[in-house]
Amino acid sequence: MEHVLREAPGGAPDPEEDYLVDFDFDDGWLPLTLHDGTRAEAQKIAADLVAQFNPLQLSVSKAALQKELESRALTAYESGPVLAMAAYTEAGILLADFSVFAFGEDDVQRPSPQEYLPQLLKWPYAEPKGEPQVSDVQLPIGPAVRVQTVLVEKRRFGWGRKLSESLQYGVWPEGREEIFVAEARWMNFERTDELTDLVDRLMPTMHVVPVPSATDPAPKPPSER
C-alpha cells in the first residue's frame, strides 16, 4: 500500500529531526522505519524480523516474507514517514500498514483542525467510496480528527479497482508546531472491526520522544522497547 505526502498549508511536509514518534505497540506490529533508505538496511531489518517468527506457524516461506518486508520498508521510506509499521499474524500474513507523517515549519502557525480537515479528506492515490466518517477526538497528546473511509485506489493504466480501508488521525500535539497524520490501511474487510479497534486503542498511547544527545545513553529504537 503506497502512501503519498500531502502539501500542508504554509509549506511542504518537513519532519523535524529532534524527536521520535512512538506508540505502545503490542506483539504483531513490526517496525519498518528506515533511516538511510538503502536496500542493505531494508534487507537487514527484514531478516531480523523474519527471524522472530516461528517457522512452524508460518503459512508462507521465510524467503517470501523477508522479500515482502524489505519491499514494504523501501516503499514506505519513499513517502517520508517519521514512523512506519506493519501488523502481521503469526502465520506471516499482513493485516495492516501503519505510518505517521509530520507536517509543519518552524515559526509558522499550524492550521486548526477545522482548517486542515480538507487536507485529511484528500487521498492522491485513491477516491473515497461513500462519505468518510469524521469525528473530533481528544487524545492524551492533544486534539485530533479521526477519519475512516473505504478507498477505491487508482490503478495504473486505469485497469480495475482495488478497495482498501483507511483509518487516519490528524493529531495536534500540545506545545508543538507540527501536525502529525497517522494512517492505518488494510484490505482485510472481514477483520475491519478488529483492526479499527486495534488502531483506536493504539492512538491514545502516541507520544513524542526527544532524540538523545551524543552524551546520553543509547536508548532502544522506537517500537522495540
Short mmCIF file of C-alpha atoms in Angstrom, two decimals:
data_model
loop_
_atom_site.label_atom_id
_atom_site.label_comp_id
_atom_site.label_asym_id
_atom_site.label_seq_id
_atom_site.Cartn_x
_atom_site.Cartn_y
_atom_site.Cartn_z
CA MET A 1 0.00 0.00 0.00
CA GLU A 2 1.57 3.22 -1.03
CA HIS A 3 1.45 6.46 0.92
CA VAL A 4 1.71 9.89 -0.66
CA LEU A 5 2.64 13.02 1.26
CA ARG A 6 0.17 15.86 1.24
CA GLU A 7 1.09 19.50 0.98
CA ALA A 8 0.41 21.34 4.22
CA PRO A 9 -0.68 25.00 4.30
CA GLY A 10 2.38 27.19 4.67
CA GLY A 11 4.83 24.75 3.10
CA ALA A 12 5.69 21.20 2.21
CA PRO A 13 5.92 18.43 4.82
CA ASP A 14 9.17 18.81 6.72
CA PRO A 15 9.67 16.33 9.59
CA GLU A 16 11.86 17.60 12.41
CA GLU A 17 14.99 15.70 13.34
CA ASP A 18 14.96 16.34 17.09
CA TYR A 19 12.23 13.86 18.07
CA LEU A 20 10.93 10.35 17.54
CA VAL A 21 7.25 9.41 17.41
CA ASP A 22 6.30 6.19 19.14
CA PHE A 23 3.34 4.20 20.46
CA ASP A 24 2.85 1.35 22.91
CA PHE A 25 2.75 -1.34 20.24
CA ASP A 26 1.53 -4.83 21.06
CA ASP A 27 3.03 -8.00 19.64
CA GLY A 28 2.35 -8.35 15.94
CA TRP A 29 3.45 -4.85 14.97
CA LEU A 30 6.71 -4.88 13.01
CA PRO A 31 8.95 -1.77 12.75
CA LEU A 32 9.77 -0.90 9.13
CA THR A 33 11.15 2.62 9.56
CA LEU A 34 14.36 3.10 7.55
CA HIS A 35 16.92 5.77 8.40
CA ASP A 36 19.22 5.60 5.38
CA GLY A 37 16.75 4.14 2.90
CA THR A 38 19.25 1.72 1.40
CA ARG A 39 18.37 -1.78 0.22
CA ALA A 40 21.04 -3.16 2.56
CA GLU A 41 19.32 -1.51 5.54
CA ALA A 42 15.93 -2.86 4.42
CA GLN A 43 17.38 -6.34 3.98
CA LYS A 44 18.88 -6.27 7.46
CA ILE A 45 15.62 -5.12 9.08
CA ALA A 46 13.59 -7.70 7.15
CA ALA A 47 15.96 -10.53 8.04
CA ASP A 48 15.89 -9.61 11.74
CA LEU A 49 12.08 -9.51 11.72
CA VAL A 50 11.66 -12.82 9.91
CA ALA A 51 13.96 -14.45 12.47
CA GLN A 52 11.37 -13.61 15.15
CA PHE A 53 8.68 -15.76 13.50
CA ASN A 54 8.13 -19.39 14.41
CA PRO A 55 8.77 -21.33 11.17
CA LEU A 56 6.21 -23.96 12.23
CA GLN A 57 3.46 -21.32 12.28
CA LEU A 58 4.30 -19.59 9.00
CA SER A 59 1.96 -20.12 6.06
CA VAL A 60 4.48 -18.53 3.69
CA SER A 61 8.17 -19.20 3.18
CA LYS A 62 10.67 -17.21 5.20
CA ALA A 63 12.27 -16.05 1.94
CA ALA A 64 8.95 -14.72 0.60
CA LEU A 65 8.15 -12.97 3.89
CA GLN A 66 11.59 -11.38 4.03
CA LYS A 67 11.23 -10.11 0.46
CA GLU A 68 7.80 -8.66 1.27
CA LEU A 69 9.01 -6.88 4.41
CA GLU A 70 12.02 -5.49 2.56
CA SER A 71 9.80 -4.14 -0.21
CA ARG A 72 7.36 -2.56 2.26
CA ALA A 73 10.14 -0.86 4.16
CA LEU A 74 11.61 0.63 0.98
CA THR A 75 8.20 1.73 -0.32
CA ALA A 76 7.35 3.38 2.99
CA TYR A 77 10.69 5.21 3.07
CA GLU A 78 9.93 6.85 -0.29
CA SER A 79 6.91 8.57 1.27
CA GLY A 80 8.97 10.14 4.07
CA PRO A 81 7.21 8.89 7.22
CA VAL A 82 8.62 9.54 10.69
CA LEU A 83 7.38 6.06 11.62
CA ALA A 84 6.43 3.03 9.51
CA MET A 85 4.95 -0.17 10.95
CA ALA A 86 3.01 -3.18 9.74
CA ALA A 87 0.77 -5.60 11.65
CA TYR A 88 1.23 -9.28 10.82
CA THR A 89 -0.30 -12.53 12.03
CA GLU A 90 1.87 -15.29 13.48
CA ALA A 91 1.42 -17.03 10.12
CA GLY A 92 3.18 -14.16 8.35
CA ILE A 93 0.05 -12.66 6.79
CA LEU A 94 -0.22 -8.87 6.54
CA LEU A 95 -3.10 -7.34 8.47
CA ALA A 96 -2.46 -3.59 8.12
CA ASP A 97 0.08 -0.91 7.31
CA PHE A 98 0.59 1.98 9.73
CA SER A 99 2.54 5.16 9.01
CA VAL A 100 2.97 8.53 10.70
CA PHE A 101 3.84 11.72 8.83
CA ALA A 102 4.81 15.13 10.19
CA PHE A 103 3.78 18.43 8.63
CA GLY A 104 4.84 21.95 9.55
CA GLU A 105 7.56 24.55 9.54
CA ASP A 106 9.44 26.31 12.29
CA ASP A 107 7.82 29.57 13.40
CA VAL A 108 4.83 29.02 11.09
CA GLN A 109 1.49 28.79 12.85
CA ARG A 110 -0.14 25.48 12.08
CA PRO A 111 -3.74 25.47 10.81
CA SER A 112 -6.52 24.47 13.17
CA PRO A 113 -8.21 21.05 12.88
CA GLN A 114 -11.13 22.69 11.09
CA GLU A 115 -8.81 24.46 8.64
CA TYR A 116 -6.79 21.32 7.97
CA LEU A 117 -9.73 18.93 7.60
CA PRO A 118 -9.93 19.32 3.77
CA GLN A 119 -6.34 18.03 3.58
CA LEU A 120 -7.30 14.94 5.59
CA LEU A 121 -10.09 14.24 3.12
CA LYS A 122 -7.73 14.07 0.12
CA TRP A 123 -6.06 10.86 -0.97
CA PRO A 124 -3.82 11.43 -4.03
CA TYR A 125 -3.74 7.70 -4.74
CA ALA A 126 -7.46 6.96 -4.26
CA GLU A 127 -11.02 8.23 -4.04
CA PRO A 128 -13.32 7.67 -1.06
CA LYS A 129 -16.17 5.22 -1.61
CA GLY A 130 -19.07 6.91 0.08
CA GLU A 131 -18.95 9.59 2.77
CA PRO A 132 -15.95 9.43 5.14
CA GLN A 133 -16.74 9.13 8.85
CA VAL A 134 -15.26 12.19 10.56
CA SER A 135 -15.14 12.86 14.31
CA ASP A 136 -13.21 15.01 16.76
CA VAL A 137 -11.17 13.11 19.35
CA GLN A 138 -9.21 14.23 22.40
CA LEU A 139 -6.03 12.20 22.81
CA PRO A 140 -3.65 12.49 25.80
CA ILE A 141 -1.10 14.13 23.48
CA GLY A 142 -3.61 16.69 22.14
CA PRO A 143 -6.74 17.17 20.00
CA ALA A 144 -7.21 15.02 16.92
CA VAL A 145 -9.51 14.48 13.96
CA ARG A 146 -10.43 10.87 13.16
CA VAL A 147 -11.29 9.95 9.56
CA GLN A 148 -12.34 6.48 8.44
CA THR A 149 -13.36 5.51 4.92
CA VAL A 150 -13.24 2.86 2.23
CA LEU A 151 -10.98 3.88 -0.64
CA VAL A 152 -11.05 2.98 -4.30
CA GLU A 153 -7.40 3.06 -5.31
CA LYS A 154 -6.33 4.36 -8.67
CA ARG A 155 -4.75 1.62 -10.75
CA ARG A 156 -2.10 2.05 -13.39
CA PHE A 157 -3.46 2.49 -16.91
CA GLY A 158 -6.97 2.66 -15.47
CA TRP A 159 -7.47 -1.13 -15.29
CA GLY A 160 -9.66 -2.47 -12.49
CA ARG A 161 -10.20 -1.25 -8.95
CA LYS A 162 -8.62 -2.07 -5.62
CA LEU A 163 -10.52 -1.41 -2.42
CA SER A 164 -8.88 -0.69 0.91
CA GLU A 165 -9.95 0.80 4.22
CA SER A 166 -8.23 3.82 5.70
CA LEU A 167 -8.34 4.95 9.32
CA GLN A 168 -6.32 8.09 9.93
CA TYR A 169 -5.87 10.54 12.74
CA GLY A 170 -4.72 14.11 12.28
CA VAL A 171 -3.08 14.97 15.62
CA TRP A 172 -2.26 18.41 17.08
CA PRO A 173 0.20 17.71 19.94
CA GLU A 174 0.16 20.26 22.74
CA GLY A 175 3.24 22.50 22.82
CA ARG A 176 4.48 21.59 19.33
CA GLU A 177 4.33 23.24 15.90
CA GLU A 178 3.75 20.11 13.84
CA ILE A 179 0.63 18.28 12.75
CA PHE A 180 1.05 14.51 12.78
CA VAL A 181 -1.03 12.36 10.47
CA ALA A 182 -1.21 8.68 11.42
CA GLU A 183 -2.83 6.34 8.92
CA ALA A 184 -3.61 2.63 9.05
CA ARG A 185 -4.73 0.86 5.91
CA TRP A 186 -5.89 -2.65 5.22
CA MET A 187 -7.72 -4.80 2.68
CA ASN A 188 -8.97 -7.46 5.13
CA PHE A 189 -12.55 -6.16 5.25
CA GLU A 190 -13.70 -9.22 7.17
CA ARG A 191 -11.48 -8.02 10.02
CA THR A 192 -12.43 -4.34 9.85
CA ASP A 193 -14.00 -4.25 13.33
CA GLU A 194 -10.93 -5.91 14.86
CA LEU A 195 -8.44 -3.65 13.07
CA THR A 196 -10.43 -0.50 13.77
CA ASP A 197 -10.46 -1.34 17.47
CA LEU A 198 -6.72 -2.11 17.32
CA VAL A 199 -5.90 1.34 15.90
CA ASP A 200 -8.35 3.18 18.13
CA ARG A 201 -6.70 1.61 21.19
CA LEU A 202 -3.24 2.38 19.84
CA MET A 203 -3.69 6.09 19.19
CA PRO A 204 -4.08 7.21 22.85
CA THR A 205 -0.60 5.80 23.50
CA MET A 206 1.04 8.15 20.98
CA HIS A 207 3.98 10.07 22.41
CA VAL A 208 6.87 12.19 21.15
CA VAL A 209 10.33 11.19 22.38
CA PRO A 210 13.27 13.64 22.17
CA VAL A 211 16.26 12.33 20.26
CA PRO A 212 19.04 11.83 22.84
CA SER A 213 22.25 13.79 22.56
CA ALA A 214 25.55 12.09 21.80
CA THR A 215 26.38 12.06 25.53
CA ASP A 216 23.16 10.33 26.54
CA PRO A 217 22.99 6.52 26.90
CA ALA A 218 21.81 4.94 23.68
CA PRO A 219 18.10 4.08 24.03
CA LYS A 220 16.28 1.29 22.27
CA PRO A 221 14.81 2.36 18.91
CA PRO A 222 11.10 3.28 18.81
CA SER A 223 8.74 0.30 18.96
CA GLU A 224 11.47 -2.03 20.24
CA ARG A 225 11.07 -1.03 23.85
#
